[in-house]
PDB file of C-alpha atoms in Angstrom:
ATOM      1  CA  MET A   1    -122.401-219.466 -62.827  1.00  0.00           C
ATOM      2  CA  ILE A   2    -120.972-217.104 -65.427  1.00  0.00           C
ATOM      3  CA  ILE A   3    -122.128-219.141 -68.293  1.00  0.00           C
ATOM      4  CA  GLU A   4    -125.615-219.796 -66.876  1.00  0.00           C
ATOM      5  CA  PHE A   5    -126.213-216.099 -65.985  1.00  0.00           C
ATOM      6  CA  ALA A   6    -124.706-214.950 -69.396  1.00  0.00           C
ATOM      7  CA  THR A   7    -127.651-216.624 -71.158  1.00  0.00           C
ATOM      8  CA  TYR A   8    -129.883-214.132 -69.331  1.00  0.00           C
ATOM      9  CA  GLY A   9    -127.730-211.175 -70.134  1.00  0.00           C
ATOM     10  CA  ILE A  10    -126.528-210.722 -66.454  1.00  0.00           C
ATOM     11  CA  LEU A  11    -122.999-209.805 -65.976  1.00  0.00           C
ATOM     12  CA  VAL A  12    -121.041-211.191 -62.960  1.00  0.00           C
ATOM     13  CA  ARG A  13    -117.784-209.277 -61.598  1.00  0.00           C
ATOM     14  CA  ALA A  14    -116.213-209.095 -58.456  1.00  0.00           C
ATOM     15  CA  VAL A  15    -114.398-206.059 -57.086  1.00  0.00           C
ATOM     16  CA  CYS A  16    -111.242-206.955 -54.989  1.00  0.00           C
ATOM     17  CA  PRO A  17    -109.978-203.748 -53.267  1.00  0.00           C
ATOM     18  CA  GLY A  18    -106.754-203.417 -51.545  1.00  0.00           C
ATOM     19  CA  TYR A  19    -106.165-201.130 -48.576  1.00  0.00           C
ATOM     20  CA  VAL A  20    -108.916-198.136 -48.585  1.00  0.00           C
ATOM     21  CA  GLY A  21    -108.482-195.336 -46.429  1.00  0.00           C
ATOM     22  CA  THR A  22    -111.669-195.548 -44.273  1.00  0.00           C
ATOM     23  CA  GLU A  23    -112.571-194.885 -40.624  1.00  0.00           C
ATOM     24  CA  LEU A  24    -112.190-198.528 -39.978  1.00  0.00           C
ATOM     25  CA  THR A  25    -108.671-198.757 -41.386  1.00  0.00           C
ATOM     26  CA  PHE A  26    -107.543-195.679 -39.424  1.00  0.00           C
ATOM     27  CA  ALA A  27    -108.944-196.883 -36.287  1.00  0.00           C
ATOM     28  CA  ASN A  28    -107.433-200.274 -36.478  1.00  0.00           C
ATOM     29  CA  ASN A  29    -103.931-199.137 -37.676  1.00  0.00           C
ATOM     30  CA  SER A  30    -101.375-196.884 -35.934  1.00  0.00           C
ATOM     31  CA  PRO A  31     -99.834-193.852 -37.999  1.00  0.00           C
ATOM     32  CA  GLU A  32     -96.838-195.895 -38.334  1.00  0.00           C
ATOM     33  CA  GLN A  33     -98.539-198.958 -39.662  1.00  0.00           C
ATOM     34  CA  LEU A  34    -100.536-196.947 -42.181  1.00  0.00           C
ATOM     35  CA  ALA A  35     -97.331-195.307 -43.410  1.00  0.00           C
ATOM     36  CA  GLY A  36     -95.756-198.954 -43.703  1.00  0.00           C
ATOM     37  CA  ILE A  37     -98.813-200.043 -45.660  1.00  0.00           C
ATOM     38  CA  ALA A  38     -98.623-197.008 -48.077  1.00  0.00           C
ATOM     39  CA  ALA A  39     -94.947-197.501 -48.658  1.00  0.00           C
ATOM     40  CA  SER A  40     -95.633-201.083 -49.697  1.00  0.00           C
ATOM     41  CA  ILE A  41     -98.152-200.001 -52.244  1.00  0.00           C
ATOM     42  CA  PRO A  42     -96.420-198.932 -55.689  1.00  0.00           C
ATOM     43  CA  LEU A  43     -98.729-195.801 -55.917  1.00  0.00           C
ATOM     44  CA  GLN A  44     -97.547-195.157 -52.325  1.00  0.00           C
ATOM     45  CA  CYS A  45    -101.073-194.435 -50.898  1.00  0.00           C
ATOM     46  CA  LEU A  46    -104.089-196.118 -49.634  1.00  0.00           C
ATOM     47  CA  ALA A  47    -107.283-195.998 -52.107  1.00  0.00           C
ATOM     48  CA  GLN A  48    -109.838-193.694 -51.340  1.00  0.00           C
ATOM     49  CA  PRO A  49    -113.325-194.900 -51.086  1.00  0.00           C
ATOM     50  CA  ASP A  50    -114.639-192.785 -53.976  1.00  0.00           C
ATOM     51  CA  GLU A  51    -111.797-194.487 -56.197  1.00  0.00           C
ATOM     52  CA  ILE A  52    -113.397-197.858 -55.516  1.00  0.00           C
ATOM     53  CA  ALA A  53    -116.950-196.565 -55.850  1.00  0.00           C
ATOM     54  CA  LYS A  54    -116.122-195.154 -59.401  1.00  0.00           C
ATOM     55  CA  LEU A  55    -115.216-198.727 -60.530  1.00  0.00           C
ATOM     56  CA  VAL A  56    -118.484-200.037 -59.051  1.00  0.00           C
ATOM     57  CA  VAL A  57    -120.558-197.314 -60.769  1.00  0.00           C
ATOM     58  CA  PHE A  58    -118.887-198.166 -64.095  1.00  0.00           C
ATOM     59  CA  LEU A  59    -119.659-201.751 -63.536  1.00  0.00           C
ATOM     60  CA  CYS A  60    -123.351-201.213 -62.775  1.00  0.00           C
ATOM     61  CA  SER A  61    -123.622-198.623 -65.618  1.00  0.00           C
ATOM     62  CA  GLN A  62    -125.137-198.890 -69.270  1.00  0.00           C
ATOM     63  CA  ASP A  63    -121.570-198.262 -70.355  1.00  0.00           C
ATOM     64  CA  ASN A  64    -120.453-201.816 -69.167  1.00  0.00           C
ATOM     65  CA  THR A  65    -122.194-204.378 -71.719  1.00  0.00           C
ATOM     66  CA  TYR A  66    -119.387-206.738 -72.089  1.00  0.00           C
ATOM     67  CA  LEU A  67    -117.405-207.128 -69.006  1.00  0.00           C
ATOM     68  CA  THR A  68    -118.399-210.524 -67.071  1.00  0.00           C
ATOM     69  CA  GLY A  69    -116.538-213.278 -65.377  1.00  0.00           C
ATOM     70  CA  GLN A  70    -113.888-211.166 -63.883  1.00  0.00           C
ATOM     71  CA  SER A  71    -112.496-210.261 -60.548  1.00  0.00           C
ATOM     72  CA  ILE A  72    -111.255-206.765 -60.740  1.00  0.00           C
ATOM     73  CA  ILE A  73    -108.269-205.901 -58.276  1.00  0.00           C
ATOM     74  CA  ILE A  74    -108.003-202.382 -57.482  1.00  0.00           C
ATOM     75  CA  ASP A  75    -105.097-201.837 -55.055  1.00  0.00           C
ATOM     76  CA  GLY A  76    -102.639-199.482 -56.473  1.00  0.00           C
ATOM     77  CA  GLY A  77    -100.551-202.328 -57.737  1.00  0.00           C
ATOM     78  CA  PHE A  78     -99.891-204.074 -54.501  1.00  0.00           C
ATOM     79  CA  THR A  79    -100.562-207.381 -55.764  1.00  0.00           C
ATOM     80  CA  TYR A  80     -97.996-206.952 -58.628  1.00  0.00           C
ATOM     81  CA  LYS A  81     -95.067-205.554 -56.821  1.00  0.00           C
TER      82      LYS A  81
END
């Protein structure tokens, strides 16, 4: 898919967020669970929705002209601990 779309100048990316502090996250986890999740993340906190949004804005902007074929993990280092 990447190669085919690249011929048309279409960039393809995926955003892979980790734990994000949303209403749904807070509704489905107890304070103790949330503390445990945060403690398991190297940055020691859940992402804020605007932190994920900033990446998406960049990917959709005119500043991104060459990043394609990537899945971008934005999880505070959780997958690399």
